JSON list of C-alpha atoms in Angstrom, two decimals:
[
{"chain": "F", "resi": 156, "resn": "UNK", "atom": "CA", "xyz": [21.85, 15.85, -34.09]},
{"chain": "F", "resi": 157, "resn": "UNK", "atom": "CA", "xyz": [19.86, 12.43, -34.06]},
{"chain": "F", "resi": 158, "resn": "UNK", "atom": "CA", "xyz": [16.56, 13.81, -35.78]},
{"chain": "F", "resi": 159, "resn": "UNK", "atom": "CA", "xyz": [14.89, 10.44, -34.15]},
{"chain": "F", "resi": 160, "resn": "UNK", "atom": "CA", "xyz": [15.09, 12.35, -30.60]},
{"chain": "F", "resi": 161, "resn": "UNK", "atom": "CA", "xyz": [14.78, 15.78, -31.02]},
{"chain": "F", "resi": 162, "resn": "UNK", "atom": "CA", "xyz": [11.83, 17.07, -29.12]},
{"chain": "F", "resi": 163, "resn": "UNK", "atom": "CA", "xyz": [11.06, 13.43, -27.89]},
{"chain": "F", "resi": 164, "resn": "UNK", "atom": "CA", "xyz": [9.77, 12.46, -24.20]},
{"chain": "F", "resi": 165, "resn": "UNK", "atom": "CA", "xyz": [12.17, 10.54, -23.01]},
{"chain": "F", "resi": 166, "resn": "UNK", "atom": "CA", "xyz": [12.44, 8.38, -19.61]},
{"chain": "F", "resi": 167, "resn": "UNK", "atom": "CA", "xyz": [16.08, 7.47, -18.48]},
{"chain": "F", "resi": 168, "resn": "UNK", "atom": "CA", "xyz": [15.28, 4.82, -15.30]},
{"chain": "F", "resi": 169, "resn": "UNK", "atom": "CA", "xyz": [18.31, 4.54, -12.84]},
{"chain": "F", "resi": 170, "resn": "UNK", "atom": "CA", "xyz": [19.45, 8.00, -14.18]},
{"chain": "F", "resi": 171, "resn": "UNK", "atom": "CA", "xyz": [20.91, 9.10, -11.06]},
{"chain": "F", "resi": 172, "resn": "UNK", "atom": "CA", "xyz": [24.51, 8.17, -11.95]},
{"chain": "F", "resi": 173, "resn": "UNK", "atom": "CA", "xyz": [26.48, 6.06, -14.32]},
{"chain": "F", "resi": 174, "resn": "UNK", "atom": "CA", "xyz": [25.04, 4.68, -17.58]},
{"chain": "F", "resi": 175, "resn": "UNK", "atom": "CA", "xyz": [21.50, 6.36, -16.81]},
{"chain": "F", "resi": 176, "resn": "UNK", "atom": "CA", "xyz": [23.08, 9.47, -16.29]},
{"chain": "F", "resi": 177, "resn": "UNK", "atom": "CA", "xyz": [25.07, 9.71, -19.17]},
{"chain": "F", "resi": 178, "resn": "UNK", "atom": "CA", "xyz": [21.95, 8.56, -21.09]},
{"chain": "F", "resi": 179, "resn": "UNK", "atom": "CA", "xyz": [19.83, 11.72, -19.89]},
{"chain": "F", "resi": 180, "resn": "UNK", "atom": "CA", "xyz": [22.95, 14.07, -20.75]},
{"chain": "F", "resi": 181, "resn": "UNK", "atom": "CA", "xyz": [23.42, 12.80, -24.13]},
{"chain": "F", "resi": 182, "resn": "UNK", "atom": "CA", "xyz": [19.71, 12.78, -24.85]},
{"chain": "F", "resi": 183, "resn": "UNK", "atom": "CA", "xyz": [19.14, 16.28, -23.12]},
{"chain": "F", "resi": 184, "resn": "UNK", "atom": "CA", "xyz": [22.11, 17.00, -25.57]},
{"chain": "F", "resi": 185, "resn": "UNK", "atom": "CA", "xyz": [20.63, 15.93, -28.43]},
{"chain": "F", "resi": 186, "resn": "UNK", "atom": "CA", "xyz": [17.21, 17.94, -28.25]},
{"chain": "F", "resi": 187, "resn": "UNK", "atom": "CA", "xyz": [15.28, 15.60, -26.30]},
{"chain": "F", "resi": 188, "resn": "UNK", "atom": "CA", "xyz": [12.98, 16.58, -23.34]},
{"chain": "F", "resi": 189, "resn": "UNK", "atom": "CA", "xyz": [14.29, 14.06, -20.16]},
{"chain": "F", "resi": 190, "resn": "UNK", "atom": "CA", "xyz": [12.62, 12.50, -17.35]},
{"chain": "F", "resi": 191, "resn": "UNK", "atom": "CA", "xyz": [15.32, 11.28, -14.74]},
{"chain": "F", "resi": 192, "resn": "UNK", "atom": "CA", "xyz": [14.26, 8.72, -12.41]},
{"chain": "F", "resi": 193, "resn": "UNK", "atom": "CA", "xyz": [16.05, 7.27, -9.88]},
{"chain": "F", "resi": 194, "resn": "UNK", "atom": "CA", "xyz": [15.01, 5.65, -6.17]},
{"chain": "F", "resi": 195, "resn": "UNK", "atom": "CA", "xyz": [17.54, 8.23, -5.01]},
{"chain": "F", "resi": 196, "resn": "UNK", "atom": "CA", "xyz": [15.29, 11.32, -5.19]},
{"chain": "F", "resi": 197, "resn": "UNK", "atom": "CA", "xyz": [18.26, 13.79, -4.74]},
{"chain": "F", "resi": 198, "resn": "UNK", "atom": "CA", "xyz": [20.56, 12.26, -7.45]},
{"chain": "F", "resi": 199, "resn": "UNK", "atom": "CA", "xyz": [17.66, 12.32, -9.73]},
{"chain": "F", "resi": 200, "resn": "UNK", "atom": "CA", "xyz": [17.16, 16.10, -8.92]},
{"chain": "F", "resi": 201, "resn": "UNK", "atom": "CA", "xyz": [20.93, 16.75, -9.55]},
{"chain": "F", "resi": 202, "resn": "UNK", "atom": "CA", "xyz": [20.81, 15.29, -12.99]},
{"chain": "F", "resi": 203, "resn": "UNK", "atom": "CA", "xyz": [18.05, 16.77, -13.99]},
{"chain": "F", "resi": 204, "resn": "UNK", "atom": "CA", "xyz": [18.79, 20.12, -13.03]},
{"chain": "F", "resi": 205, "resn": "UNK", "atom": "CA", "xyz": [22.34, 19.65, -14.76]},
{"chain": "F", "resi": 206, "resn": "UNK", "atom": "CA", "xyz": [20.82, 19.11, -18.00]},
{"chain": "F", "resi": 207, "resn": "UNK", "atom": "CA", "xyz": [17.38, 20.95, -17.78]},
{"chain": "F", "resi": 208, "resn": "UNK", "atom": "CA", "xyz": [15.25, 17.62, -17.60]},
{"chain": "F", "resi": 209, "resn": "UNK", "atom": "CA", "xyz": [12.45, 16.54, -14.82]},
{"chain": "F", "resi": 210, "resn": "UNK", "atom": "CA", "xyz": [13.14, 14.49, -11.51]},
{"chain": "F", "resi": 211, "resn": "UNK", "atom": "CA", "xyz": [10.82, 11.85, -11.02]},
{"chain": "F", "resi": 212, "resn": "UNK", "atom": "CA", "xyz": [12.11, 9.61, -8.50]},
{"chain": "F", "resi": 213, "resn": "UNK", "atom": "CA", "xyz": [10.95, 6.76, -7.48]},
{"chain": "F", "resi": 214, "resn": "UNK", "atom": "CA", "xyz": [10.78, 2.74, -8.01]},
{"chain": "F", "resi": 215, "resn": "UNK", "atom": "CA", "xyz": [11.14, 2.04, -12.13]},
{"chain": "F", "resi": 216, "resn": "UNK", "atom": "CA", "xyz": [8.63, -0.50, -11.87]},
{"chain": "F", "resi": 217, "resn": "UNK", "atom": "CA", "xyz": [5.89, 2.04, -11.53]},
{"chain": "F", "resi": 218, "resn": "UNK", "atom": "CA", "xyz": [7.77, 5.60, -13.14]},
{"chain": "F", "resi": 219, "resn": "UNK", "atom": "CA", "xyz": [5.96, 5.27, -16.42]},
{"chain": "F", "resi": 220, "resn": "UNK", "atom": "CA", "xyz": [2.46, 7.06, -15.42]},
{"chain": "F", "resi": 221, "resn": "UNK", "atom": "CA", "xyz": [4.28, 9.73, -13.18]},
{"chain": "F", "resi": 222, "resn": "UNK", "atom": "CA", "xyz": [6.80, 10.36, -16.01]},
{"chain": "F", "resi": 223, "resn": "UNK", "atom": "CA", "xyz": [4.12, 10.55, -19.00]},
{"chain": "F", "resi": 224, "resn": "UNK", "atom": "CA", "xyz": [2.32, 13.33, -16.84]},
{"chain": "F", "resi": 225, "resn": "UNK", "atom": "CA", "xyz": [5.97, 15.14, -16.44]},
{"chain": "F", "resi": 226, "resn": "UNK", "atom": "CA", "xyz": [5.97, 14.86, -19.98]},
{"chain": "F", "resi": 227, "resn": "UNK", "atom": "CA", "xyz": [2.55, 16.46, -21.20]},
{"chain": "F", "resi": 228, "resn": "UNK", "atom": "CA", "xyz": [1.22, 13.29, -21.68]},
{"chain": "F", "resi": 229, "resn": "UNK", "atom": "CA", "xyz": [3.10, 11.17, -24.39]},
{"chain": "F", "resi": 230, "resn": "UNK", "atom": "CA", "xyz": [6.39, 8.99, -23.35]},
{"chain": "F", "resi": 231, "resn": "UNK", "atom": "CA", "xyz": [8.44, 9.07, -26.59]},
{"chain": "F", "resi": 232, "resn": "UNK", "atom": "CA", "xyz": [11.66, 6.80, -25.94]},
{"chain": "F", "resi": 233, "resn": "UNK", "atom": "CA", "xyz": [11.94, 4.73, -22.35]},
{"chain": "F", "resi": 234, "resn": "UNK", "atom": "CA", "xyz": [15.07, 3.73, -21.37]},
{"chain": "F", "resi": 235, "resn": "UNK", "atom": "CA", "xyz": [14.99, 0.68, -18.93]},
{"chain": "F", "resi": 236, "resn": "UNK", "atom": "CA", "xyz": [18.42, 1.23, -17.20]},
{"chain": "F", "resi": 237, "resn": "UNK", "atom": "CA", "xyz": [17.75, 0.85, -13.66]},
{"chain": "F", "resi": 238, "resn": "UNK", "atom": "CA", "xyz": [19.89, -2.70, -12.62]},
{"chain": "F", "resi": 239, "resn": "UNK", "atom": "CA", "xyz": [20.63, -4.51, -9.57]},
{"chain": "F", "resi": 240, "resn": "UNK", "atom": "CA", "xyz": [24.00, -7.06, -9.11]},
{"chain": "F", "resi": 241, "resn": "UNK", "atom": "CA", "xyz": [24.87, -9.05, -6.40]},
{"chain": "F", "resi": 242, "resn": "UNK", "atom": "CA", "xyz": [28.56, -10.76, -6.19]},
{"chain": "F", "resi": 243, "resn": "UNK", "atom": "CA", "xyz": [27.98, -14.37, -5.13]},
{"chain": "F", "resi": 244, "resn": "UNK", "atom": "CA", "xyz": [30.57, -15.95, -4.11]},
{"chain": "F", "resi": 245, "resn": "UNK", "atom": "CA", "xyz": [33.77, -18.11, -5.86]},
{"chain": "F", "resi": 246, "resn": "UNK", "atom": "CA", "xyz": [32.25, -20.98, -5.35]},
{"chain": "F", "resi": 247, "resn": "UNK", "atom": "CA", "xyz": [28.41, -20.89, -5.40]},
{"chain": "F", "resi": 248, "resn": "UNK", "atom": "CA", "xyz": [24.94, -19.78, -4.77]},
{"chain": "F", "resi": 249, "resn": "UNK", "atom": "CA", "xyz": [25.43, -17.77, -1.74]},
{"chain": "F", "resi": 250, "resn": "UNK", "atom": "CA", "xyz": [22.66, -14.80, -2.52]},
{"chain": "F", "resi": 251, "resn": "UNK", "atom": "CA", "xyz": [19.41, -15.78, -0.68]},
{"chain": "F", "resi": 252, "resn": "UNK", "atom": "CA", "xyz": [16.39, -15.54, -2.22]},
{"chain": "F", "resi": 253, "resn": "UNK", "atom": "CA", "xyz": [15.31, -11.95, -1.47]},
{"chain": "F", "resi": 254, "resn": "UNK", "atom": "CA", "xyz": [18.02, -11.23, -3.38]},
{"chain": "F", "resi": 255, "resn": "UNK", "atom": "CA", "xyz": [17.06, -13.27, -6.40]},
{"chain": "F", "resi": 256, "resn": "UNK", "atom": "CA", "xyz": [13.90, -12.06, -6.25]},
{"chain": "F", "resi": 257, "resn": "UNK", "atom": "CA", "xyz": [15.14, -8.04, -6.30]},
{"chain": "F", "resi": 258, "resn": "UNK", "atom": "CA", "xyz": [17.63, -9.09, -9.62]},
{"chain": "F", "resi": 259, "resn": "UNK", "atom": "CA", "xyz": [14.28, -10.60, -11.08]},
{"chain": "F", "resi": 260, "resn": "UNK", "atom": "CA", "xyz": [12.23, -7.29, -10.30]},
{"chain": "F", "resi": 261, "resn": "UNK", "atom": "CA", "xyz": [14.52, -4.78, -11.13]},
{"chain": "F", "resi": 262, "resn": "UNK", "atom": "CA", "xyz": [16.31, -6.50, -14.00]},
{"chain": "F", "resi": 263, "resn": "UNK", "atom": "CA", "xyz": [13.56, -8.18, -15.77]},
{"chain": "F", "resi": 264, "resn": "UNK", "atom": "CA", "xyz": [10.52, -7.23, -14.46]},
{"chain": "F", "resi": 265, "resn": "UNK", "atom": "CA", "xyz": [10.72, -3.53, -14.31]},
{"chain": "F", "resi": 266, "resn": "UNK", "atom": "CA", "xyz": [10.99, -3.88, -17.97]},
{"chain": "F", "resi": 267, "resn": "UNK", "atom": "CA", "xyz": [8.14, -5.72, -18.42]},
{"chain": "F", "resi": 268, "resn": "UNK", "atom": "CA", "xyz": [5.71, -3.49, -16.56]},
{"chain": "F", "resi": 269, "resn": "UNK", "atom": "CA", "xyz": [7.08, -0.39, -18.46]},
{"chain": "F", "resi": 270, "resn": "UNK", "atom": "CA", "xyz": [6.33, -1.97, -21.71]},
{"chain": "F", "resi": 271, "resn": "UNK", "atom": "CA", "xyz": [2.65, -2.95, -20.43]},
{"chain": "F", "resi": 272, "resn": "UNK", "atom": "CA", "xyz": [2.04, 0.50, -19.67]},
{"chain": "F", "resi": 273, "resn": "UNK", "atom": "CA", "xyz": [3.70, 2.04, -22.61]},
{"chain": "F", "resi": 274, "resn": "UNK", "atom": "CA", "xyz": [2.58, -0.47, -25.41]},
{"chain": "F", "resi": 275, "resn": "UNK", "atom": "CA", "xyz": [-1.09, 0.58, -25.98]},
{"chain": "F", "resi": 276, "resn": "UNK", "atom": "CA", "xyz": [-0.08, 4.56, -26.52]},
{"chain": "F", "resi": 277, "resn": "UNK", "atom": "CA", "xyz": [2.65, 3.17, -28.89]},
{"chain": "F", "resi": 278, "resn": "UNK", "atom": "CA", "xyz": [0.87, 0.88, -30.80]},
{"chain": "F", "resi": 279, "resn": "UNK", "atom": "CA", "xyz": [-1.97, 3.40, -31.56]},
{"chain": "F", "resi": 280, "resn": "UNK", "atom": "CA", "xyz": [0.70, 6.16, -32.69]},
{"chain": "F", "resi": 281, "resn": "UNK", "atom": "CA", "xyz": [2.59, 3.23, -34.68]},
{"chain": "F", "resi": 282, "resn": "UNK", "atom": "CA", "xyz": [5.70, 4.56, -33.00]},
{"chain": "F", "resi": 283, "resn": "UNK", "atom": "CA", "xyz": [7.86, 4.06, -29.95]},
{"chain": "F", "resi": 284, "resn": "UNK", "atom": "CA", "xyz": [11.24, 3.37, -28.56]},
{"chain": "F", "resi": 285, "resn": "UNK", "atom": "CA", "xyz": [12.29, 1.01, -25.61]},
{"chain": "F", "resi": 286, "resn": "UNK", "atom": "CA", "xyz": [16.15, 0.85, -24.84]},
{"chain": "F", "resi": 287, "resn": "UNK", "atom": "CA", "xyz": [17.20, -1.69, -22.82]},
{"chain": "F", "resi": 288, "resn": "UNK", "atom": "CA", "xyz": [20.28, -1.83, -20.67]},
{"chain": "F", "resi": 289, "resn": "UNK", "atom": "CA", "xyz": [21.29, -5.45, -20.48]},
{"chain": "F", "resi": 290, "resn": "UNK", "atom": "CA", "xyz": [24.88, -5.90, -20.34]},
{"chain": "F", "resi": 291, "resn": "UNK", "atom": "CA", "xyz": [27.26, -8.42, -21.82]},
{"chain": "F", "resi": 292, "resn": "UNK", "atom": "CA", "xyz": [26.61, -10.64, -19.42]},
{"chain": "F", "resi": 293, "resn": "UNK", "atom": "CA", "xyz": [22.94, -11.03, -20.71]},
{"chain": "F", "resi": 294, "resn": "UNK", "atom": "CA", "xyz": [24.57, -12.36, -23.96]},
{"chain": "F", "resi": 295, "resn": "UNK", "atom": "CA", "xyz": [27.28, -14.23, -22.39]},
{"chain": "F", "resi": 296, "resn": "UNK", "atom": "CA", "xyz": [27.57, -14.73, -18.21]},
{"chain": "F", "resi": 297, "resn": "UNK", "atom": "CA", "xyz": [29.36, -13.40, -15.61]},
{"chain": "F", "resi": 298, "resn": "UNK", "atom": "CA", "xyz": [31.66, -15.14, -12.90]},
{"chain": "F", "resi": 299, "resn": "UNK", "atom": "CA", "xyz": [30.73, -15.26, -9.02]},
{"chain": "F", "resi": 300, "resn": "UNK", "atom": "CA", "xyz": [27.57, -13.50, -10.13]},
{"chain": "F", "resi": 301, "resn": "UNK", "atom": "CA", "xyz": [24.38, -16.34, -11.03]},
{"chain": "F", "resi": 302, "resn": "UNK", "atom": "CA", "xyz": [21.43, -13.82, -10.19]},
{"chain": "F", "resi": 303, "resn": "UNK", "atom": "CA", "xyz": [22.74, -11.04, -12.31]},
{"chain": "F", "resi": 304, "resn": "UNK", "atom": "CA", "xyz": [23.68, -13.58, -15.22]},
{"chain": "F", "resi": 305, "resn": "UNK", "atom": "CA", "xyz": [20.45, -15.42, -15.20]},
{"chain": "F", "resi": 306, "resn": "UNK", "atom": "CA", "xyz": [18.41, -11.66, -15.11]},
{"chain": "F", "resi": 307, "resn": "UNK", "atom": "CA", "xyz": [20.20, -10.00, -17.68]},
{"chain": "F", "resi": 308, "resn": "UNK", "atom": "CA", "xyz": [19.73, -13.15, -20.07]},
{"chain": "F", "resi": 309, "resn": "UNK", "atom": "CA", "xyz": [15.89, -12.22, -19.29]},
{"chain": "F", "resi": 310, "resn": "UNK", "atom": "CA", "xyz": [16.22, -8.83, -20.18]},
{"chain": "F", "resi": 311, "resn": "UNK", "atom": "CA", "xyz": [17.94, -9.40, -22.99]},
{"chain": "F", "resi": 312, "resn": "UNK", "atom": "CA", "xyz": [15.32, -12.06, -24.15]},
{"chain": "F", "resi": 313, "resn": "UNK", "atom": "CA", "xyz": [12.34, -9.75, -23.43]},
{"chain": "F", "resi": 314, "resn": "UNK", "atom": "CA", "xyz": [13.91, -6.87, -25.35]},
{"chain": "F", "resi": 315, "resn": "UNK", "atom": "CA", "xyz": [14.72, -9.69, -28.46]},
{"chain": "F", "resi": 316, "resn": "UNK", "atom": "CA", "xyz": [11.19, -10.51, -27.74]},
{"chain": "F", "resi": 317, "resn": "UNK", "atom": "CA", "xyz": [9.34, -7.21, -28.29]},
{"chain": "F", "resi": 318, "resn": "UNK", "atom": "CA", "xyz": [11.80, -6.34, -31.20]},
{"chain": "F", "resi": 319, "resn": "UNK", "atom": "CA", "xyz": [10.54, -9.38, -33.09]},
{"chain": "F", "resi": 320, "resn": "UNK", "atom": "CA", "xyz": [6.86, -9.12, -32.19]},
{"chain": "F", "resi": 321, "resn": "UNK", "atom": "CA", "xyz": [6.52, -5.47, -32.80]},
{"chain": "F", "resi": 322, "resn": "UNK", "atom": "CA", "xyz": [9.22, -4.09, -35.10]},
{"chain": "F", "resi": 323, "resn": "UNK", "atom": "CA", "xyz": [6.55, -4.32, -38.19]},
{"chain": "F", "resi": 324, "resn": "UNK", "atom": "CA", "xyz": [3.81, -2.17, -36.10]},
{"chain": "F", "resi": 325, "resn": "UNK", "atom": "CA", "xyz": [6.54, 0.71, -35.60]},
{"chain": "F", "resi": 326, "resn": "UNK", "atom": "CA", "xyz": [8.16, -0.06, -32.25]},
{"chain": "F", "resi": 327, "resn": "UNK", "atom": "CA", "xyz": [12.12, 0.43, -32.31]},
{"chain": "F", "resi": 328, "resn": "UNK", "atom": "CA", "xyz": [14.25, -1.62, -29.42]},
{"chain": "F", "resi": 329, "resn": "UNK", "atom": "CA", "xyz": [17.82, -1.50, -28.62]},
{"chain": "F", "resi": 330, "resn": "UNK", "atom": "CA", "xyz": [19.27, -3.86, -26.40]},
{"chain": "F", "resi": 331, "resn": "UNK", "atom": "CA", "xyz": [22.97, -2.30, -24.77]},
{"chain": "F", "resi": 332, "resn": "UNK", "atom": "CA", "xyz": [25.35, -5.04, -24.04]},
{"chain": "F", "resi": 333, "resn": "UNK", "atom": "CA", "xyz": [28.31, -3.36, -22.65]},
{"chain": "F", "resi": 334, "resn": "UNK", "atom": "CA", "xyz": [31.02, -5.02, -20.55]},
{"chain": "F", "resi": 335, "resn": "UNK", "atom": "CA", "xyz": [33.16, -3.11, -17.87]},
{"chain": "F", "resi": 336, "resn": "UNK", "atom": "CA", "xyz": [31.64, 0.47, -17.64]},
{"chain": "F", "resi": 337, "resn": "UNK", "atom": "CA", "xyz": [33.42, 2.48, -14.98]},
{"chain": "F", "resi": 338, "resn": "UNK", "atom": "CA", "xyz": [30.18, 2.95, -12.69]},
{"chain": "F", "resi": 339, "resn": "UNK", "atom": "CA", "xyz": [29.43, 2.38, -8.76]},
{"chain": "F", "resi": 340, "resn": "UNK", "atom": "CA", "xyz": [28.04, -0.86, -9.81]},
{"chain": "F", "resi": 341, "resn": "UNK", "atom": "CA", "xyz": [31.57, -2.21, -11.37]},
{"chain": "F", "resi": 342, "resn": "UNK", "atom": "CA", "xyz": [33.42, -1.11, -8.46]},
{"chain": "F", "resi": 343, "resn": "UNK", "atom": "CA", "xyz": [31.17, -3.16, -6.61]},
{"chain": "F", "resi": 344, "resn": "UNK", "atom": "CA", "xyz": [31.86, -6.34, -8.31]},
{"chain": "F", "resi": 345, "resn": "UNK", "atom": "CA", "xyz": [34.70, -6.56, -6.46]},
{"chain": "F", "resi": 346, "resn": "UNK", "atom": "CA", "xyz": [37.44, -9.05, -7.46]},
{"chain": "F", "resi": 347, "resn": "UNK", "atom": "CA", "xyz": [35.55, -10.42, -10.08]},
{"chain": "F", "resi": 348, "resn": "UNK", "atom": "CA", "xyz": [35.24, -7.30, -11.71]},
{"chain": "F", "resi": 349, "resn": "UNK", "atom": "CA", "xyz": [38.45, -6.27, -11.17]},
{"chain": "F", "resi": 350, "resn": "UNK", "atom": "CA", "xyz": [39.88, -9.64, -13.07]},
{"chain": "F", "resi": 351, "resn": "UNK", "atom": "CA", "xyz": [37.33, -9.44, -16.09]},
{"chain": "F", "resi": 352, "resn": "UNK", "atom": "CA", "xyz": [35.86, -6.11, -16.31]},
{"chain": "F", "resi": 353, "resn": "UNK", "atom": "CA", "xyz": [38.18, -3.45, -15.23]},
{"chain": "F", "resi": 354, "resn": "UNK", "atom": "CA", "xyz": [40.93, -4.29, -17.74]},
{"chain": "F", "resi": 355, "resn": "UNK", "atom": "CA", "xyz": [38.76, -3.15, -20.70]},
{"chain": "F", "resi": 356, "resn": "UNK", "atom": "CA", "xyz": [36.21, -0.98, -18.95]},
{"chain": "F", "resi": 357, "resn": "UNK", "atom": "CA", "xyz": [35.08, 1.92, -20.53]},
{"chain": "F", "resi": 358, "resn": "UNK", "atom": "CA", "xyz": [33.21, 5.37, -19.34]},
{"chain": "F", "resi": 359, "resn": "UNK", "atom": "CA", "xyz": [29.66, 5.92, -19.32]},
{"chain": "F", "resi": 360, "resn": "UNK", "atom": "CA", "xyz": [29.72, 8.45, -22.04]},
{"chain": "F", "resi": 361, "resn": "UNK", "atom": "CA", "xyz": [31.15, 5.88, -24.23]},
{"chain": "F", "resi": 362, "resn": "UNK", "atom": "CA", "xyz": [27.88, 3.63, -23.88]},
{"chain": "F", "resi": 363, "resn": "UNK", "atom": "CA", "xyz": [25.83, 6.74, -24.61]},
{"chain": "F", "resi": 364, "resn": "UNK", "atom": "CA", "xyz": [27.94, 7.26, -27.63]},
{"chain": "F", "resi": 365, "resn": "UNK", "atom": "CA", "xyz": [27.17, 3.78, -28.91]},
{"chain": "F", "resi": 366, "resn": "UNK", "atom": "CA", "xyz": [23.45, 3.85, -28.48]},
{"chain": "F", "resi": 367, "resn": "UNK", "atom": "CA", "xyz": [23.09, 6.92, -30.21]},
{"chain": "F", "resi": 368, "resn": "UNK", "atom": "CA", "xyz": [25.16, 5.45, -33.15]},
{"chain": "F", "resi": 369, "resn": "UNK", "atom": "CA", "xyz": [22.81, 2.22, -32.78]},
{"chain": "F", "resi": 370, "resn": "UNK", "atom": "CA", "xyz": [19.83, 4.80, -33.08]},
{"chain": "F", "resi": 371, "resn": "UNK", "atom": "CA", "xyz": [21.45, 6.22, -36.14]},
{"chain": "F", "resi": 372, "resn": "UNK", "atom": "CA", "xyz": [21.88, 2.83, -38.05]},
{"chain": "F", "resi": 373, "resn": "UNK", "atom": "CA", "xyz": [18.88, 1.34, -36.71]},
{"chain": "F", "resi": 374, "resn": "UNK", "atom": "CA", "xyz": [20.21, -1.28, -35.13]},
{"chain": "F", "resi": 375, "resn": "UNK", "atom": "CA", "xyz": [18.91, -3.71, -32.03]},
{"chain": "F", "resi": 376, "resn": "UNK", "atom": "CA", "xyz": [22.28, -4.97, -30.82]},
{"chain": "F", "resi": 377, "resn": "UNK", "atom": "CA", "xyz": [24.58, -2.34, -29.41]},
{"chain": "F", "resi": 378, "resn": "UNK", "atom": "CA", "xyz": [27.77, -3.45, -28.38]},
{"chain": "F", "resi": 379, "resn": "UNK", "atom": "CA", "xyz": [29.95, -0.71, -26.75]},
{"chain": "F", "resi": 380, "resn": "UNK", "atom": "CA", "xyz": [32.94, -3.65, -26.91]},
{"chain": "F", "resi": 381, "resn": "UNK", "atom": "CA", "xyz": [32.95, -5.01, -30.35]},
{"chain": "F", "resi": 382, "resn": "UNK", "atom": "CA", "xyz": [34.76, -7.53, -28.84]},
{"chain": "F", "resi": 383, "resn": "UNK", "atom": "CA", "xyz": [31.89, -8.98, -27.81]},
{"chain": "F", "resi": 384, "resn": "UNK", "atom": "CA", "xyz": [30.62, -10.06, -31.14]},
{"chain": "F", "resi": 385, "resn": "UNK", "atom": "CA", "xyz": [33.16, -12.72, -31.22]},
{"chain": "F", "resi": 386, "resn": "UNK", "atom": "CA", "xyz": [32.80, -14.08, -27.69]},
{"chain": "F", "resi": 387, "resn": "UNK", "atom": "CA", "xyz": [29.24, -14.43, -28.52]},
{"chain": "F", "resi": 388, "resn": "UNK", "atom": "CA", "xyz": [29.85, -15.77, -31.65]},
{"chain": "F", "resi": 389, "resn": "UNK", "atom": "CA", "xyz": [31.99, -18.56, -29.98]},
{"chain": "F", "resi": 390, "resn": "UNK", "atom": "CA", "xyz": [29.50, -19.01, -27.52]},
{"chain": "F", "resi": 391, "resn": "UNK", "atom": "CA", "xyz": [27.04, -20.23, -30.11]},
{"chain": "F", "resi": 392, "resn": "UNK", "atom": "CA", "xyz": [29.17, -22.03, -32.58]},
{"chain": "F", "resi": 393, "resn": "UNK", "atom": "CA", "xyz": [31.58, -23.99, -30.17]},
{"chain": "F", "resi": 394, "resn": "UNK", "atom": "CA", "xyz": [30.07, -24.02, -26.23]},
{"chain": "F", "resi": 395, "resn": "UNK", "atom": "CA", "xyz": [31.89, -26.27, -24.83]},
{"chain": "F", "resi": 396, "resn": "UNK", "atom": "CA", "xyz": [35.36, -24.71, -25.59]},
{"chain": "F", "resi": 397, "resn": "UNK", "atom": "CA", "xyz": [33.72, -21.22, -24.42]},
{"chain": "F", "resi": 398, "resn": "UNK", "atom": "CA", "xyz": [32.81, -22.88, -21.10]},
{"chain": "F", "resi": 399, "resn": "UNK", "atom": "CA", "xyz": [35.88, -24.54, -21.01]},
{"chain": "F", "resi": 400, "resn": "UNK", "atom": "CA", "xyz": [37.79, -20.97, -21.36]},
{"chain": "F", "resi": 401, "resn": "UNK", "atom": "CA", "xyz": [35.31, -19.33, -19.08]},
{"chain": "F", "resi": 402, "resn": "UNK", "atom": "CA", "xyz": [36.14, -21.95, -16.49]},
{"chain": "F", "resi": 403, "resn": "UNK", "atom": "CA", "xyz": [39.67, -21.29, -16.82]},
{"chain": "F", "resi": 404, "resn": "UNK", "atom": "CA", "xyz": [38.71, -17.62, -15.73]},
{"chain": "F", "resi": 405, "resn": "UNK", "atom": "CA", "xyz": [36.64, -18.86, -12.82]},
{"chain": "F", "resi": 406, "resn": "UNK", "atom": "CA", "xyz": [39.49, -21.12, -11.93]},
{"chain": "F", "resi": 407, "resn": "UNK", "atom": "CA", "xyz": [41.95, -17.87, -12.16]},
{"chain": "F", "resi": 408, "resn": "UNK", "atom": "CA", "xyz": [40.00, -16.00, -10.00]},
{"chain": "F", "resi": 409, "resn": "UNK", "atom": "CA", "xyz": [39.34, -18.59, -7.01]},
{"chain": "F", "resi": 410, "resn": "UNK", "atom": "CA", "xyz": [43.28, -18.33, -6.96]},
{"chain": "F", "resi": 411, "resn": "UNK", "atom": "CA", "xyz": [43.44, -14.41, -6.81]},
{"chain": "F", "resi": 412, "resn": "UNK", "atom": "CA", "xyz": [40.72, -13.87, -4.53]}
]
């Protein structure tokens, strides 16, 4: 058991399935009191009933107030897990501006709004934990998905900013950056996901395991796929070579579509 979360009030957004449900299950198993949030109320209730949690359906951008009330007034851990992705095509920017706006709102601004609502209380208490489900796309990029890649970079940058700004005031931040995870979102990535993500895809429970190991070790960056560290290093130290390698993958994808 991880002492840091025993008895904690935890909110997990996008927890009706996939990584969110796995996080909710793990927090509950570790003795936390868990609010399960999802736009799909039936899915949220199903997971909440399974783990003995509390279903608070609705938009992740505005859930903090209701979740806080459901937990008796205090949120100790907030998991900004809800996310959206659009496959934008092999050759360019086929996603419309509405899709871009949705990606920004869910993948970035929902995190910002949650932090704005939570930080006053956390700073007053000198404690709080913000968990951001980012994706390896936030460290690297993903072929065929510009809106997802760009907004996940934004989500990572915001988590990083939270950590460097408030860590001396008791705020813990974790950025989870997996590659492929066997979820509905992975299935929706189509041929790009089949080429790049499926071969090394892991289960949602593996992501939860990686997070809890990171909590125990007090680490910001959580890499359920350890090889991502090497890719991230290559991107930073040899960007042109990294871009060339990624372009080769892009060309391969264009051939198999």
